Amino acid sequence: MTDELIEQARARARHAYAPFSNFRVGAVVVAGDGTTYEGANVENSAYGSSMCAEATAIGNAVSHGVRKIDTVVVSCIDADEPGYPCGNCLQLMVEFGVKRVLVDGLNGAVEHSVEELIPHGFRLESEEQ
Ligand SMILES: [Zn+2]
């Protein structure tokens, strides 16, 4: 299952739009019911408008009604070592209760808990959760 998710994320990275950084990233989100949702980084001439692969995958899942995410797989196909999620994406993971993060580079994947990567994530309880 893990190998399949990594391959799925790497396949999505091949569709990334990264003409500025040439750092293609794909992501797969595994929802609480096991359904997967994919995303890739989408860069922009106005750099601040760029979106991370994890963010597009989480947005994809949420737009399908997902509110609980178990796992996020992030794969960079342009680096030997894993490219870790940025602080913004880690905070998105906190919001949707992500438990496990697989961070993948060409040399292989490393598994972390979200708590390891963002031990003091911000939480503001809402009625929807
Ligand atoms: Zn990010």
mmCIF file of C-alpha atoms and ligand atoms in Angstrom:
data_model
loop_
_atom_site.group_PDB
_atom_site.id
_atom_site.type_symbol
_atom_site.label_atom_id
_atom_site.label_comp_id
_atom_site.label_asym_id
_atom_site.label_seq_id
_atom_site.Cartn_x
_atom_site.Cartn_y
_atom_site.Cartn_z
ATOM 1 C CA MET A 1 0.000 0.000 0.000
ATOM 2 C CA THR A 2 2.748 2.468 0.927
ATOM 3 C CA ASP A 3 4.710 1.715 -2.239
ATOM 4 C CA GLU A 4 1.568 2.234 -4.309
ATOM 5 C CA LEU A 5 0.925 5.599 -2.658
ATOM 6 C CA ILE A 6 4.477 6.709 -3.324
ATOM 7 C CA GLU A 7 4.217 5.696 -6.965
ATOM 8 C CA GLN A 8 0.904 7.550 -7.158
ATOM 9 C CA ALA A 9 2.517 10.702 -5.724
ATOM 10 C CA ARG A 10 5.495 10.419 -8.081
ATOM 11 C CA ALA A 11 3.125 10.072 -11.036
ATOM 12 C CA ARG A 12 1.304 13.209 -9.949
ATOM 13 C CA ALA A 13 4.629 15.073 -9.635
ATOM 14 C CA ARG A 14 5.191 14.476 -13.342
ATOM 15 C CA HIS A 15 2.207 16.787 -13.938
ATOM 16 C CA ALA A 16 3.463 19.548 -11.653
ATOM 17 C CA TYR A 17 3.709 23.037 -13.088
ATOM 18 C CA ALA A 18 7.144 24.098 -11.852
ATOM 19 C CA PRO A 19 8.840 26.104 -14.621
ATOM 20 C CA PHE A 20 10.548 28.445 -12.136
ATOM 21 C CA SER A 21 12.002 26.085 -9.535
ATOM 22 C CA ASN A 22 12.137 22.893 -11.610
ATOM 23 C CA PHE A 23 11.241 21.221 -8.308
ATOM 24 C CA ARG A 24 8.315 18.996 -9.203
ATOM 25 C CA VAL A 25 6.282 17.689 -6.301
ATOM 26 C CA GLY A 26 3.259 15.410 -6.191
ATOM 27 C CA ALA A 27 1.061 14.584 -3.239
ATOM 28 C CA VAL A 28 -1.541 12.008 -2.346
ATOM 29 C CA VAL A 29 -4.000 12.404 0.499
ATOM 30 C CA VAL A 30 -5.606 9.331 2.042
ATOM 31 C CA ALA A 31 -8.969 10.215 3.544
ATOM 32 C CA GLY A 32 -10.432 8.500 6.590
ATOM 33 C CA ASP A 33 -12.424 6.132 4.362
ATOM 34 C CA GLY A 34 -9.328 5.167 2.331
ATOM 35 C CA THR A 35 -10.182 7.229 -0.725
ATOM 36 C CA THR A 36 -7.188 8.984 -2.245
ATOM 37 C CA TYR A 37 -6.978 12.504 -3.646
ATOM 38 C CA GLU A 38 -4.050 13.863 -5.584
ATOM 39 C CA GLY A 39 -2.328 17.166 -6.173
ATOM 40 C CA ALA A 40 0.828 18.709 -7.599
ATOM 41 C CA ASN A 41 2.654 21.973 -7.083
ATOM 42 C CA VAL A 42 1.417 24.819 -9.256
ATOM 43 C CA GLU A 43 3.845 27.710 -9.587
ATOM 44 C CA ASN A 44 3.084 31.202 -10.811
ATOM 45 C CA SER A 45 4.971 34.137 -12.321
ATOM 46 C CA ALA A 46 3.905 36.008 -9.199
ATOM 47 C CA TYR A 47 5.786 33.649 -6.884
ATOM 48 C CA GLY A 48 3.535 34.295 -3.915
ATOM 49 C CA SER A 49 0.605 32.864 -5.868
ATOM 50 C CA SER A 50 2.268 29.460 -6.148
ATOM 51 C CA MET A 51 0.660 26.467 -4.453
ATOM 52 C CA CYS A 52 2.342 23.451 -2.877
ATOM 53 C CA ALA A 53 1.431 19.917 -3.930
ATOM 54 C CA GLU A 54 0.231 19.074 -0.430
ATOM 55 C CA ALA A 55 -2.057 22.107 -0.416
ATOM 56 C CA THR A 56 -3.612 21.271 -3.783
ATOM 57 C CA ALA A 57 -4.140 17.634 -2.721
ATOM 58 C CA ILE A 58 -5.735 18.643 0.584
ATOM 59 C CA GLY A 59 -7.887 21.194 -1.249
ATOM 60 C CA ASN A 60 -8.915 18.502 -3.704
ATOM 61 C CA ALA A 61 -9.972 16.205 -0.853
ATOM 62 C CA VAL A 62 -11.840 18.933 1.011
ATOM 63 C CA SER A 63 -13.662 19.970 -2.171
ATOM 64 C CA HIS A 64 -14.963 16.384 -2.316
ATOM 65 C CA GLY A 65 -16.369 16.660 1.208
ATOM 66 C CA VAL A 66 -13.462 15.126 3.110
ATOM 67 C CA ARG A 67 -12.949 16.495 6.605
ATOM 68 C CA LYS A 68 -10.698 13.799 8.082
ATOM 69 C CA ILE A 69 -7.375 12.866 6.507
ATOM 70 C CA ASP A 70 -5.198 9.985 7.728
ATOM 71 C CA THR A 71 -2.102 10.203 5.559
ATOM 72 C CA VAL A 72 -0.344 12.624 3.253
ATOM 73 C CA VAL A 73 2.321 11.362 0.848
ATOM 74 C CA VAL A 74 4.668 13.968 -0.639
ATOM 75 C CA SER A 75 7.046 13.033 -3.416
ATOM 76 C CA CYS A 76 9.703 15.114 -5.139
ATOM 77 C CA ILE A 77 11.038 13.625 -8.355
ATOM 78 C CA ASP A 78 13.782 16.229 -8.784
ATOM 79 C CA ALA A 79 15.743 15.638 -5.574
ATOM 80 C CA ASP A 80 17.535 12.676 -4.075
ATOM 81 C CA GLU A 81 16.504 13.557 -0.552
ATOM 82 C CA PRO A 82 12.917 14.048 0.604
ATOM 83 C CA GLY A 83 11.527 17.579 0.362
ATOM 84 C CA TYR A 84 9.721 18.272 3.610
ATOM 85 C CA PRO A 85 6.371 20.087 3.724
ATOM 86 C CA CYS A 86 6.496 23.813 4.448
ATOM 87 C CA GLY A 87 4.976 25.300 7.581
ATOM 88 C CA ASN A 88 1.799 26.337 5.781
ATOM 89 C CA CYS A 89 1.162 22.797 4.544
ATOM 90 C CA LEU A 90 1.899 21.341 7.972
ATOM 91 C CA GLN A 91 -0.712 23.665 9.429
ATOM 92 C CA LEU A 92 -3.204 22.462 6.790
ATOM 93 C CA MET A 93 -2.455 18.917 7.934
ATOM 94 C CA VAL A 94 -3.146 19.832 11.556
ATOM 95 C CA GLU A 95 -6.543 21.230 10.546
ATOM 96 C CA PHE A 96 -7.680 17.943 9.022
ATOM 97 C CA GLY A 97 -6.200 15.602 11.616
ATOM 98 C CA VAL A 98 -3.469 14.041 9.495
ATOM 99 C CA LYS A 99 -1.659 11.334 11.450
ATOM 100 C CA ARG A 100 1.047 10.099 9.097
ATOM 101 C CA VAL A 101 3.257 11.911 6.568
ATOM 102 C CA LEU A 102 5.398 10.046 4.059
ATOM 103 C CA VAL A 103 8.085 12.287 2.589
ATOM 104 C CA ASP A 104 9.667 10.886 -0.533
ATOM 105 C CA GLY A 105 12.708 11.686 -2.653
ATOM 106 C CA LEU A 106 14.522 9.664 -5.294
ATOM 107 C CA ASN A 107 16.511 7.850 -2.584
ATOM 108 C CA GLY A 108 13.364 6.708 -0.826
ATOM 109 C CA ALA A 109 10.696 7.752 1.634
ATOM 110 C CA VAL A 110 10.753 8.616 5.326
ATOM 111 C CA GLU A 111 7.698 8.346 7.571
ATOM 112 C CA HIS A 112 6.807 10.872 10.261
ATOM 113 C CA SER A 113 3.883 11.713 12.459
ATOM 114 C CA VAL A 114 2.464 15.199 12.038
ATOM 115 C CA GLU A 115 3.323 15.854 15.698
ATOM 116 C CA GLU A 116 6.987 15.285 14.910
ATOM 117 C CA LEU A 117 6.931 17.839 12.105
ATOM 118 C CA ILE A 118 4.679 20.449 13.763
ATOM 119 C CA PRO A 119 4.493 19.740 17.496
ATOM 120 C CA HIS A 120 2.503 22.866 18.375
ATOM 121 C CA GLY A 121 0.112 23.301 15.460
ATOM 122 C CA PHE A 122 -2.615 25.911 15.861
ATOM 123 C CA ARG A 123 -6.139 24.659 16.594
ATOM 124 C CA LEU A 124 -9.295 26.724 16.815
ATOM 125 C CA GLU A 125 -12.217 24.390 17.368
ATOM 126 C CA SER A 126 -15.196 24.814 15.096
ATOM 127 C CA GLU A 127 -18.608 23.175 14.925
ATOM 128 C CA GLU A 128 -17.812 21.496 11.598
ATOM 129 C CA GLN A 129 -15.059 19.330 13.046
HETATM 130 ZN ZN ZN B 1 3.742 23.803 1.403
#
